[in-house]
Each structure stands twice: as C-alpha cells, then as structure tokens.
Amino acid sequence: MPISDAPPLTRFLARLLRHSALSEEEQEVILSLNGQTVLASARRDIICPRTVDHASLVADGLVGRFEQMQDGERQITAIFIPGDLCDLHSVVCPTAEWALEAFGEAKILLLAHRDLRAVAMKHPAIAMAFWRDTVVDASILAKWVGNLGRRNARSRLAHLLCEIGLRIEQARLGSRTTFDFPITQTQLGDALGLSSVHVNRMIQALRRAELIERFDRRILIKDWDRLVAIAEFDPAFLLGDSAIDRIHDEPAGRFRSQENLRT
Amino acid sequence: MPISDAPPLTRFLARLLRHSALSEEEQEVILSLNGQTVLASARRDIICPRTVDHASLVADGLVGRFEQMQDGERQITAIFIPGDLCDLHSVVCPTAEWALEAFGEAKILLLAHRDLRAVAMKHPAIAMAFWRDTVVDASILAKWVGNLGRRNARSRLAHLLCEIGLRIEQARLGSRTTFDFPITQTQLGDALGLSSVHVNRMIQALRRAELIERFDRRILIKDWDRLVAIAEFDPAFLLGDSAIDRIHDEPAGRFRSQENLRT
DNA sequence: CGACTCTTTGATCCCGATCAAGTTCAGTGG
DNA sequence: CCACTGAACTTGATCGGGATCAAAGAGTCG
C-alpha cells in the first residue's frame, strides 16, 4: 500500500547530491529503493527503535531525536526535516538506539537496513555518500555541543533559528527567512537545554528587538544579518552546497607543513 | 624517518575490530598503511586542519577537538585517546575543519586521506568499519549534548569520568577505575561547559564523597557504582565490545510492528 | 461547553559565573 | 642554593542568568 514514495526518496537523493557526486546509475539505485510509508501522529509520538531493522526517512513534518533522562527530562539532539534520513547510522549500528519523536503530524518512509546495506556494499560511492551524510549529522551535533556549553540562551535560540532556516532553504522547503517550524516552546526548550518559560522570554526578546516575527508554527526572520551576528552563526558546519568532495581524486598526498609540529 | 608506526595502527585496528568484523586480508591492509609520526608538544598546541590532506591517529597522549567562540572561549567537543583516529570524518569531508589541541605532550601518526580513501573504496567492509567508527564518535557527541543540556555540574563531571574510564579500559590502556588523565581543570571546564573554578569545586565534592581520589594527572575511582549512579551512566552509547554487527546478513527485512504508528 | 495543551507573565530561588587573592610547584637562571 | 617566573590549583565573596513555582490568558477539539 505504498502511497507515493517517490517524493521523499527524491528529496533524500537531492540531499545526498548536495555533498556527494553520484553517477546516473547510482542515483537510479537510490530512487528505486522501496519502503513503507507510515504516519507518526500527534506530538509526543515516539518511534523507539531497539535493534530495529529499518531506517526512517522523513517524508513530511518534523522529527526530533532525543535523549531521555531518568527524571523524565528530555534533551533533543537533532531536528530532522523532510528529506533527512534520521537513522542512517543504524544501518551500520543497529544497536544504537536513539529515540525519535514526531513534532506534530509526520509522514515517514521506512527503509530496510538490509536494502540500504546491500546498496552500500555494492556501490562504494553510495557507501561514501551515506558515510558523508553521517558526518554532516555529526558536524551539527558538534556545533550543538558548542552552543550548549558556551553560549547564553539568546544566542542559542538565534543559532538554532539560523541553522533550521538555512537547512530548510538548502532542502528547497522555504527560504531561510520564512519557513514553517511547527514546534512547541517546550520542545524548543528541550532542544536548547532551557526551560519552556525561558524560551518564551527569549523569543519575546528577539521579537522586541525586531529580529523575528510571527512565531507560531511559522518563522519570519526580519533581520537575518543581525540574527547571524547574535548567534555567531557560521554556516560552514552544515557542509552544504560547497564543492565538498566531488574530488574523488585529489593531488598527490603530501603532508602540509604545520607550525607547532615537530617530526 | 618513520619511528615505530606499528603500535598505533595496531591499536587503531583493535578499535575497529571492537565494532566491526574484518577478514585477515582487510586487517593486513589497515596495518600496512603508512604515515608520518609527529609530536604535538605542550598544551595548547594546536593542529588546525584546513582542507587538510591527512587524518590524525593518536599514538600517545591525549587530544581534544574543540570549537572556538568569538570571545576566545572554547568548548571541547571530543576527547581522543591513543588508538583513536580524530579525523576520520575528514576523509569524506576534507572541508570540515575541526580544530585539535594536544593535552600535554602527544604523539600523532598522520595518515594521508588519499590512502584511507583508496582503502575504503577498494574494501567495502573497511568502508563500513570507518563509517561505523564515525557513528561511534557521533554517539558520544549526542550523549554530550544530553549532558550539557540537562545535567548539573556534578553529574556532568561524573559522566565524563565514567566515559573516559570505560574507553580507556576498552582500549586496554588501563582499568576503568585507575587511569592516567593528564588534563588541566581549565580544559576539563572547556569540555564540561563550566568555569575552571567550578570544576575545581566539583572535583572536591566528589573527593569528599569518597568517590574519586588523587586527581592530578591520574584518576582513581573509589566507588565506580556510585559514580555511575550519579552520572546516570549507561555504557550502551559507546557501542563497544557488543556483537554490534558481525551480522553482515541478518534475517529477512520485515518491518517490526510498532505501536503509535499507523500505516 | 468543558478539557486540554500551549503561551504568557510575575515572583522567587539557586546553581554556577565572575572577580580577586592567595597557594603550590616545576622550572630556570643568577 | 635561593630568587624569580608562570602555570596550575585553591578559596572566598558576590553577582546574575535561567530554573522553578504559580496562575492566568488563549486557542482548539470533542
């Protein structure tokens, strides 16, 4: 009963092509993967993989990955938008169980590990692309560590908005300054390591400073440059669109001389 | 002028084998990689890759990866011990520049991207192992996000000590309760998102509670279980030693039925 | 209409930052 | 051998960002 699976896979492929070069044939292989579409309803709907045998491709809506503390508190460790494959890592580490929750209503395409692994083993370039996708994810994660550890509430919020805006633009789902973002302030707090009360106050602060507007379910960034400045946002970590590595062969592997290093 | 390169590569291979199955031949391929050994002297010694063409394998000492804020503050995003390949991600994303600093004196083996990439392209199992290694790194990163976002100073410190202890034990560099850890309290603060002053006080608190001892350059954990409890430490995220994926072929790819999911 | 979830606002509290000395200790050079 | 230096560690006093508690709007849905 597959509902139109094509669009999500097309988006996923587009995401891969943003950082990796794939041949016509390899692209075809990705597009011809098949999976099962499911709806993750309501907020708080949890997809809890436990030695699971499939990966989850976001077809529609917003999905968060989170850590649960013993006292029930949550920390969101990633936010996924349509075209993102939340679980790609689980293809190589099925035991790594990272819980997922849908923000609002989400549509998800489940892809079997078995198929993904087969594809990766057969096509080295696809394996590299999958690996690279995991690296992009990790890069964002490292940035979040920096934000949580060393920035105040205002900058953290600003940074998250910049990040999401840019990712949405890259994914052709909207512009960096105007996009849907159906997430509650409590969830925002869980992502930023803040209480929902304080998130509310920070949003108001940004609104009063004429930086953002209309903050329900939809963001409008009125002054991108100033928001970027507050966030100390440097888009490099998203590893997007740059000629990241179309280079499968680069100049001879000599070692760069480095100061501070003695052989 | 290669000084004995063998041990670090052996350690790296051991690390890979902890999560991935490799054939004799594939193991041989890893061990016969060659690189250049360098010393990163003193603390604050920085290896700053910028579209760099090699990856850094820690042969000896401790290395940290960090983010630098505009005001000069740092946030450490990963701590690497001997046998860790800090830069593996850079093989697929050479533009992802994550700064590295040596804690104390460190010996590093530089491996050319060119070689690593060639090896990965030729041997799918090695590519998967590399990818998996990146996933382990990301898993730790996600845990750090959880700690920074939702735990207090005491738990964070306890968690880091548990993590390092266990990783050192896995790497056969010591036991989880007794190990060298040559890091200053300022650096510890940079890793935990705390000021050095507060790190100092938390260490004293743990010491007073008879949980740890002798905190200079060397850790002795006196009550592992209680420390684990304070940290809410669950070693699963290290993805170590378990039979993670010796399974290159698992049962037919059916989808697990899941509550909360409607097709 | 009530029930529920989300947002908003105010009051108070506390964890951890910051500021400012002081102490220890390994060099290092006279 | 001792004075000088500089990096770590320690301690105390004070400050403030954000948590927490409490309660009141504001949609939205059955």
XYZ file of C-alpha atoms (C1' of nucleotides) in Angstrom:
586
model
C 0.000 0.000 0.000
C 2.782 2.406 -0.724
C 1.491 5.929 -1.005
C 3.616 8.000 -3.342
C 7.082 7.054 -2.148
C 8.817 8.919 -4.892
C 8.989 12.425 -3.484
C 10.737 11.519 -0.218
C 13.374 9.467 -1.990
C 13.878 12.236 -4.499
C 14.437 14.639 -1.648
C 16.819 12.274 0.050
C 18.751 11.875 -3.170
C 18.881 15.642 -3.568
C 20.300 15.843 -0.078
C 23.000 13.329 -0.930
C 23.833 15.135 -4.153
C 24.332 18.309 -2.186
C 27.503 16.803 -0.793
C 28.361 13.818 -2.935
C 28.706 13.120 -6.614
C 26.766 10.069 -7.799
C 26.512 8.579 -11.265
C 23.223 8.218 -13.106
C 23.155 4.555 -12.246
C 23.848 5.132 -8.566
C 21.121 7.748 -8.455
C 18.737 5.297 -10.017
C 19.613 2.753 -7.349
C 18.719 5.204 -4.592
C 15.445 6.157 -6.212
C 14.400 2.584 -6.691
C 14.665 1.708 -3.033
C 11.281 0.853 -1.709
C 9.841 1.231 1.709
C 6.693 1.537 3.703
C 5.031 4.828 4.452
C 3.715 5.354 7.963
C 2.201 8.264 9.815
C 3.572 9.240 13.192
C 0.677 11.117 14.642
C 0.447 13.825 17.235
C 3.258 15.286 19.223
C 4.921 13.005 21.655
C 4.503 10.191 19.282
C 7.611 8.133 19.709
C 9.420 5.855 17.376
C 11.634 3.869 19.628
C 13.971 1.659 17.684
C 15.514 -1.198 19.546
C 17.684 -3.368 17.383
C 15.437 -2.185 14.663
C 15.704 -3.321 11.071
C 14.792 -0.189 9.203
C 15.778 3.442 8.892
C 13.334 6.356 8.909
C 13.235 8.873 6.111
C 11.214 11.977 6.902
C 8.690 12.499 4.116
C 6.703 15.230 5.753
C 6.680 17.073 9.050
C 9.389 17.497 11.636
C 11.106 14.765 13.627
C 13.367 15.064 16.658
C 15.899 12.705 18.100
C 16.244 12.870 21.853
C 17.888 11.552 24.978
C 15.703 10.724 27.920
C 16.972 11.370 31.443
C 15.912 9.334 34.430
C 13.732 12.096 35.789
C 11.840 12.202 32.521
C 13.531 15.343 31.215
C 14.474 15.284 27.582
C 17.255 16.665 25.523
C 16.717 16.852 21.807
C 19.927 16.019 19.978
C 18.803 16.573 16.399
C 15.958 18.019 14.412
C 15.152 16.426 11.079
C 13.320 17.998 8.169
C 11.804 16.315 5.113
C 14.446 14.540 3.070
C 16.561 13.691 6.104
C 17.238 10.069 6.901
C 17.137 10.144 10.715
C 18.515 6.692 11.192
C 21.204 6.292 8.621
C 23.711 5.398 11.319
C 21.582 2.466 12.346
C 22.447 0.778 9.075
C 25.898 0.104 10.467
C 24.984 0.220 14.159
C 21.555 -1.333 14.617
C 22.059 -1.417 18.359
C 22.466 2.334 18.645
C 19.008 3.157 19.756
C 18.276 6.818 19.552
C 14.663 7.609 20.229
C 12.683 9.658 17.741
C 9.622 11.757 18.251
C 7.432 13.480 15.702
C 6.733 17.152 16.238
C 3.183 17.496 15.095
C 1.995 15.098 12.413
C 4.755 13.500 10.386
C 4.907 11.149 7.458
C 7.776 8.717 7.423
C 9.134 6.284 4.891
C 10.700 3.199 6.401
C 13.634 1.723 4.514
C 15.011 -1.710 5.356
C 18.575 -1.839 6.662
C 19.050 -4.904 4.585
C 18.433 -2.965 1.394
C 20.466 0.063 2.402
C 23.374 -2.088 3.420
C 23.221 -4.090 0.226
C 23.260 -0.903 -1.816
C 26.210 0.458 0.127
C 28.225 -2.729 -0.181
C 27.629 -2.917 -3.916
C 28.262 0.738 -4.749
C 31.271 2.225 -2.955
C 30.314 5.747 -3.990
C 26.950 5.323 -2.305
C 28.625 3.993 0.814
C 30.819 7.087 0.863
C 27.755 9.291 0.374
C 25.973 7.598 3.283
C 29.062 7.930 5.423
C 29.341 11.586 4.471
C 25.715 12.110 5.415
C 26.522 10.748 8.856
C 29.411 13.195 9.090
C 27.135 16.126 8.314
C 24.913 14.980 11.143
C 27.888 14.741 13.485
C 29.079 18.172 12.453
C 25.776 19.674 13.502
C 25.959 17.726 16.737
C 29.412 19.150 17.497
C 28.064 22.617 16.890
C 25.225 21.964 19.330
C 27.746 20.937 21.950
C 29.474 24.261 21.466
C 26.225 26.154 21.766
C 25.024 24.351 24.857
C 28.364 24.599 26.569
C 29.411 28.132 25.840
C 26.507 30.311 24.763
C 23.672 32.018 26.544
C 20.000 31.417 25.901
C 19.576 34.217 23.400
C 22.461 33.130 21.178
C 21.430 29.523 21.351
C 17.933 30.297 20.160
C 19.241 32.582 17.438
C 21.670 29.912 16.318
C 19.028 27.243 16.092
C 16.796 29.500 14.015
C 19.642 30.264 11.628
C 20.518 26.606 11.331
C 16.986 25.476 10.607
C 16.371 28.350 8.229
C 19.415 27.539 6.182
C 18.748 23.813 6.137
C 15.199 24.430 5.016
C 16.433 26.659 2.242
C 19.034 24.119 1.151
C 16.308 21.485 1.048
C 14.144 23.803 -1.060
C 11.386 23.768 1.514
C 11.270 27.504 2.029
C 13.582 30.446 2.397
C 15.986 30.991 5.240
C 13.905 33.907 6.453
C 10.430 32.470 6.063
C 9.600 28.914 6.899
C 7.245 26.630 8.773
C 8.534 25.414 12.082
C 5.787 23.538 13.888
C 7.375 23.064 17.261
C 6.199 23.990 20.742
C 8.193 26.164 23.079
C 8.599 23.225 25.414
C 10.204 21.217 22.637
C 12.347 24.193 21.750
C 13.456 24.220 25.367
C 14.315 20.533 25.133
C 16.471 21.277 22.121
C 18.204 24.279 23.656
C 18.661 22.929 27.165
C 16.316 25.581 28.555
C 13.012 25.702 30.370
C 9.972 26.492 28.266
C 9.403 29.616 30.333
C 12.778 30.968 29.458
C 12.387 30.055 25.802
C 9.242 32.124 25.790
C 11.083 35.103 27.209
C 13.930 34.808 24.742
C 11.504 34.651 21.838
C 9.913 37.818 23.104
C 13.323 39.413 23.396
C 14.115 38.608 19.770
C 10.688 39.838 18.751
C 11.106 43.091 20.658
C 14.476 43.562 19.007
C 12.683 43.316 15.642
C 14.675 40.253 14.666
C 11.887 37.748 14.189
C 8.131 37.746 13.895
C 5.016 35.618 13.948
C 6.422 32.853 15.995
C 3.661 30.347 15.896
C 4.259 27.402 13.709
C 5.877 29.720 11.233
C 9.001 31.817 11.478
C 9.708 35.082 9.787
C 13.212 36.374 10.281
C 13.171 40.122 9.790
C 16.877 40.766 10.089
C 18.925 37.796 9.033
C 22.284 39.510 9.346
C 21.731 40.703 12.853
C 20.421 37.307 13.912
C 23.510 35.696 12.428
C 25.673 38.129 14.379
C 23.942 37.374 17.663
C 24.237 33.657 17.026
C 27.843 33.866 15.831
C 26.459 31.683 13.094
C 28.937 30.305 10.604
C 27.178 28.098 8.038
C 30.321 26.117 7.270
C 29.360 23.368 9.686
C 26.364 22.429 7.578
C 28.809 21.311 4.899
C 26.219 22.171 2.328
C 26.358 23.025 -1.327
C 30.096 23.615 -1.285
C 32.189 21.514 -3.606
C 32.736 19.322 -0.617
C 34.108 16.380 -2.335
C 33.346 15.960 -5.932
C 37.040 15.273 -5.770
C 37.417 11.568 -5.604
C 40.979 12.074 -6.670
C 42.974 14.979 -5.462
C 46.636 15.951 -5.877
C 49.361 13.753 -4.526
C 49.132 13.157 -0.840
C 51.931 15.215 0.543
C 51.816 16.426 4.109
C 51.223 20.056 4.705
C 53.932 21.636 6.765
C 52.485 22.764 10.045
C 53.753 25.127 12.621
C 53.832 23.743 16.125
C 54.526 20.276 14.852
C 57.937 18.725 15.010
C 58.563 15.443 13.300
C 62.037 8.572 9.050
C 59.092 6.662 10.375
C 59.525 5.881 14.043
C 57.786 2.680 15.034
C 54.441 3.192 13.348
C 53.226 -0.261 14.137
C 51.767 0.132 17.604
C 49.366 2.988 16.800
C 47.989 1.206 13.755
C 47.620 -1.967 15.776
C 45.637 -0.040 18.336
C 43.512 1.555 15.681
C 42.824 -1.825 14.151
C 41.898 -3.184 17.568
C 39.473 -0.313 17.908
C 37.871 -1.138 14.578
C 37.651 -4.815 15.456
C 35.797 -3.921 18.615
C 32.825 -2.997 16.473
C 33.443 -4.467 13.043
C 34.436 -7.821 11.656
C 37.319 -7.693 9.188
C 38.990 -10.508 7.278
C 42.665 -11.313 7.652
C 43.363 -9.579 4.398
C 41.465 -6.456 5.349
C 43.296 -6.315 8.656
C 46.569 -6.569 6.822
C 45.563 -3.654 4.626
C 44.954 -1.466 7.686
C 48.224 -2.430 9.307
C 50.227 -1.711 6.209
C 49.069 1.866 5.931
C 51.974 4.156 6.400
C 52.158 7.614 7.772
C 54.356 10.182 9.388
C 54.828 10.458 13.115
C 54.839 13.928 14.617
C 54.958 15.303 18.121
C 52.437 17.898 19.196
C 54.213 19.484 22.068
C 52.999 21.288 25.142
C 49.450 22.051 25.964
C 47.684 24.492 23.783
C 49.458 23.085 20.841
C 47.002 23.248 18.022
C 46.607 21.189 14.943
C 44.352 23.252 12.770
C 43.340 21.408 9.659
C 42.049 23.490 6.824
C 41.240 21.485 3.778
C 43.855 19.198 5.078
C 45.014 16.071 3.312
C 45.652 13.758 6.213
C 43.934 12.311 9.246
C 45.449 12.201 12.737
C 45.772 8.972 14.646
C 46.638 9.428 18.310
C 49.687 7.311 19.098
C 50.317 8.625 22.553
C 48.880 11.269 24.842
C 45.504 12.928 24.835
C 43.972 15.057 22.112
C 40.901 17.251 22.208
C 38.699 18.574 19.442
C 37.182 21.960 20.136
C 35.046 24.827 18.931
C 36.336 28.320 19.344
C 33.920 31.139 20.169
C 34.468 34.704 19.077
C 35.358 35.817 22.600
C 38.086 33.194 22.707
C 36.179 30.765 24.912
C 36.468 27.157 23.921
C 34.200 24.194 24.009
C 35.807 20.817 23.701
C 33.621 18.514 21.625
C 35.596 15.313 21.872
C 38.476 13.786 23.760
C 40.637 11.261 21.955
C 42.823 8.591 23.490
C 45.576 6.525 21.861
C 44.206 4.403 19.044
C 41.524 6.944 18.119
C 41.566 8.434 14.661
C 40.467 12.014 15.406
C 39.884 12.981 11.835
C 38.332 10.011 10.191
C 35.403 12.124 9.050
C 37.761 14.356 7.133
C 38.396 11.507 4.725
C 34.962 12.132 3.250
C 34.622 15.779 4.274
C 38.021 17.433 3.975
C 36.416 20.839 4.385
C 35.051 20.068 7.813
C 37.696 21.741 9.826
C 37.544 20.830 13.465
C 40.437 22.158 15.442
C 42.525 19.813 17.545
C 44.672 20.506 20.548
C 47.036 18.228 22.389
C 46.609 17.953 26.149
C 50.142 17.667 27.356
C 52.652 16.077 25.011
C 51.131 13.904 22.318
C 52.473 11.708 19.567
C 50.439 11.583 16.404
C 50.566 9.499 13.282
C 49.430 11.308 10.157
C 47.667 9.185 7.547
C 47.005 10.500 4.066
C 43.356 10.876 3.071
C 44.304 9.593 -0.317
C 45.376 6.270 1.141
C 42.456 5.946 3.524
C 40.005 6.717 0.764
C 41.629 4.260 -1.606
C 41.437 1.546 1.017
C 37.788 2.299 1.722
C 36.826 2.306 -1.939
C 38.555 -0.991 -2.575
C 37.328 -2.856 0.515
C 33.625 -2.289 1.277
C 33.979 -3.910 4.695
C 36.653 -1.395 5.628
C 34.469 1.445 4.383
C 31.693 0.177 6.623
C 34.105 -0.078 9.550
C 35.256 3.509 9.012
C 31.687 4.666 8.734
C 30.838 2.804 11.913
C 33.732 4.434 13.680
C 32.278 7.805 12.746
C 28.959 6.686 14.169
C 30.556 5.785 17.494
C 32.013 9.261 17.594
C 28.625 10.790 16.847
C 27.005 8.663 19.515
C 29.344 10.082 22.123
C 28.659 13.537 20.801
C 24.919 13.051 21.186
C 25.464 11.940 24.754
C 27.488 15.074 25.438
C 24.619 17.163 24.133
C 22.370 15.432 26.628
C 24.788 16.043 29.458
C 25.379 19.691 28.669
C 21.725 20.397 28.154
C 20.122 18.570 31.003
C 22.570 17.721 33.776
C 24.189 19.673 36.560
C 27.906 20.137 37.015
C 28.371 17.186 39.352
C 26.694 14.674 37.067
C 28.476 16.010 34.036
C 31.858 15.557 35.634
C 30.939 12.118 36.895
C 29.703 11.144 33.450
C 32.870 12.266 31.737
C 34.994 10.298 34.176
C 32.928 7.176 33.601
C 33.126 7.599 29.862
C 36.872 8.090 29.779
C 37.463 5.281 32.237
C 35.495 2.829 30.193
C 37.043 3.892 26.910
C 40.499 3.542 28.384
C 39.645 0.086 29.613
C 38.250 -0.924 26.253
C 41.422 0.307 24.614
C 43.474 -1.727 27.097
C 45.254 1.375 28.365
C 44.250 0.959 31.978
C 41.295 -0.038 34.077
C 38.066 1.905 34.342
C 38.881 2.814 37.916
C 42.563 3.670 37.585
C 43.948 5.563 34.666
C 46.102 8.487 33.584
C 44.206 11.559 32.611
C 46.639 14.402 32.010
C 44.246 17.286 31.636
C 44.018 20.616 33.436
C 40.930 21.759 35.258
C 40.549 24.590 32.793
C 40.433 22.106 29.943
C 38.026 19.986 31.915
C 35.870 23.085 32.216
C 36.058 23.584 28.472
C 34.833 20.047 27.987
C 32.033 20.290 30.533
C 30.849 23.796 29.729
C 31.897 25.026 33.176
C 34.362 27.514 34.609
C 37.599 26.100 35.931
C 36.709 27.375 39.381
C 33.546 25.355 39.455
C 35.278 22.273 38.086
C 37.656 22.534 40.997
C 34.787 22.629 43.463
C 33.008 19.692 41.876
C 36.178 17.613 41.986
C 36.463 18.404 45.658
C 32.858 17.437 46.161
C 33.426 14.046 44.532
C 36.564 13.603 46.554
C 34.819 14.474 49.794
C 32.092 11.994 48.921
C 34.799 9.339 48.657
C 34.045 8.714 45.019
C 37.370 9.595 43.461
C 40.908 10.254 44.588
C 44.279 11.596 43.554
C 43.074 13.878 40.880
C 46.318 15.082 39.429
C 47.172 13.647 36.097
C 45.843 10.322 37.316
C 42.379 9.252 38.348
C 41.426 6.683 40.901
C 37.742 5.949 41.096
C 36.988 4.563 44.532
C 33.327 3.742 44.032
C 32.512 3.021 40.422
C 28.916 2.036 41.037
C 28.027 5.148 42.939
C 29.749 7.318 40.349
C 27.774 5.574 37.620
C 24.586 6.254 39.548
C 25.343 9.955 39.946
C 26.198 10.215 36.269
C 23.219 8.160 35.148
C 25.863 6.498 33.067
C 24.706 3.900 30.579
C 27.664 2.492 28.617
C 25.479 1.494 25.669
C 26.296 4.695 23.792
C 29.934 3.686 23.480
C 28.810 0.865 21.227
C 31.755 -1.126 22.399
C 32.554 -4.790 22.500
C 28.964 -5.821 21.885
C 28.269 -8.013 18.908
C 27.345 -4.831 17.159
C 27.404 -6.012 13.682
C 29.270 -9.097 12.904
C 25.993 -9.641 11.110
C 26.517 -8.673 7.545
C 23.458 -10.710 6.759
C 20.511 -10.798 9.018
C 17.041 -12.314 8.719
C 14.695 -11.139 6.027
C 13.933 -7.449 6.176
C 10.447 -7.325 7.504
C 9.241 -4.299 9.362
C 8.748 -4.543 13.050
C 5.243 -3.738 14.131
C 5.254 -0.587 16.170
C 2.705 0.905 18.457
C 1.897 4.530 17.754
C 2.480 4.051 14.058
C -0.371 3.739 11.640
C 0.304 2.795 8.085
C -19.359 23.954 26.892
C -15.515 21.801 29.422
C -10.951 19.656 28.848
C -6.539 20.022 27.241
C -2.468 21.798 25.542
C 0.177 25.839 24.682
C 1.618 30.527 25.671
C 2.359 34.344 28.673
C 3.510 36.835 32.924
C 5.174 37.591 37.692
C 7.807 36.343 41.918
C 11.381 33.972 43.981
C 15.379 30.991 44.297
C 19.754 28.778 43.302
C 23.492 26.932 40.521
C 27.340 28.225 38.605
C 29.881 32.513 36.700
C 32.854 36.038 37.816
C 36.155 38.662 40.390
C 40.016 38.711 43.319
C 43.512 36.866 46.139
C 46.454 33.504 47.748
C 48.993 28.954 47.406
C 51.664 25.342 45.460
C 55.024 23.694 42.490
C 58.127 22.990 38.484
C 61.308 25.194 36.044
C 65.165 28.462 35.197
C 68.718 31.363 35.771
C 71.862 34.022 38.953
C 71.232 27.417 46.954
C 67.918 30.857 46.504
C 65.131 34.407 43.978
C 62.090 34.794 40.024
C 58.555 33.241 36.963
C 54.497 31.353 35.343
C 51.148 27.884 35.152
C 48.093 25.294 37.708
C 45.181 24.731 41.771
C 42.511 26.608 45.773
C 39.465 29.566 48.388
C 36.159 33.296 49.495
C 32.732 36.856 48.227
C 29.438 38.493 45.197
C 26.537 38.561 41.102
C 23.315 37.093 37.647
C 21.136 34.045 34.157
C 17.986 30.944 33.982
C 15.143 27.484 36.819
C 11.181 26.893 39.316
C 6.671 27.754 41.106
C 2.218 29.518 40.353
C -1.516 31.205 37.812
C -3.801 33.467 34.259
C -4.977 34.009 29.070
C -5.642 31.700 24.559
C -6.686 28.593 21.174
C -8.530 24.139 19.774
C -11.031 19.972 19.824
C -14.688 16.587 21.117
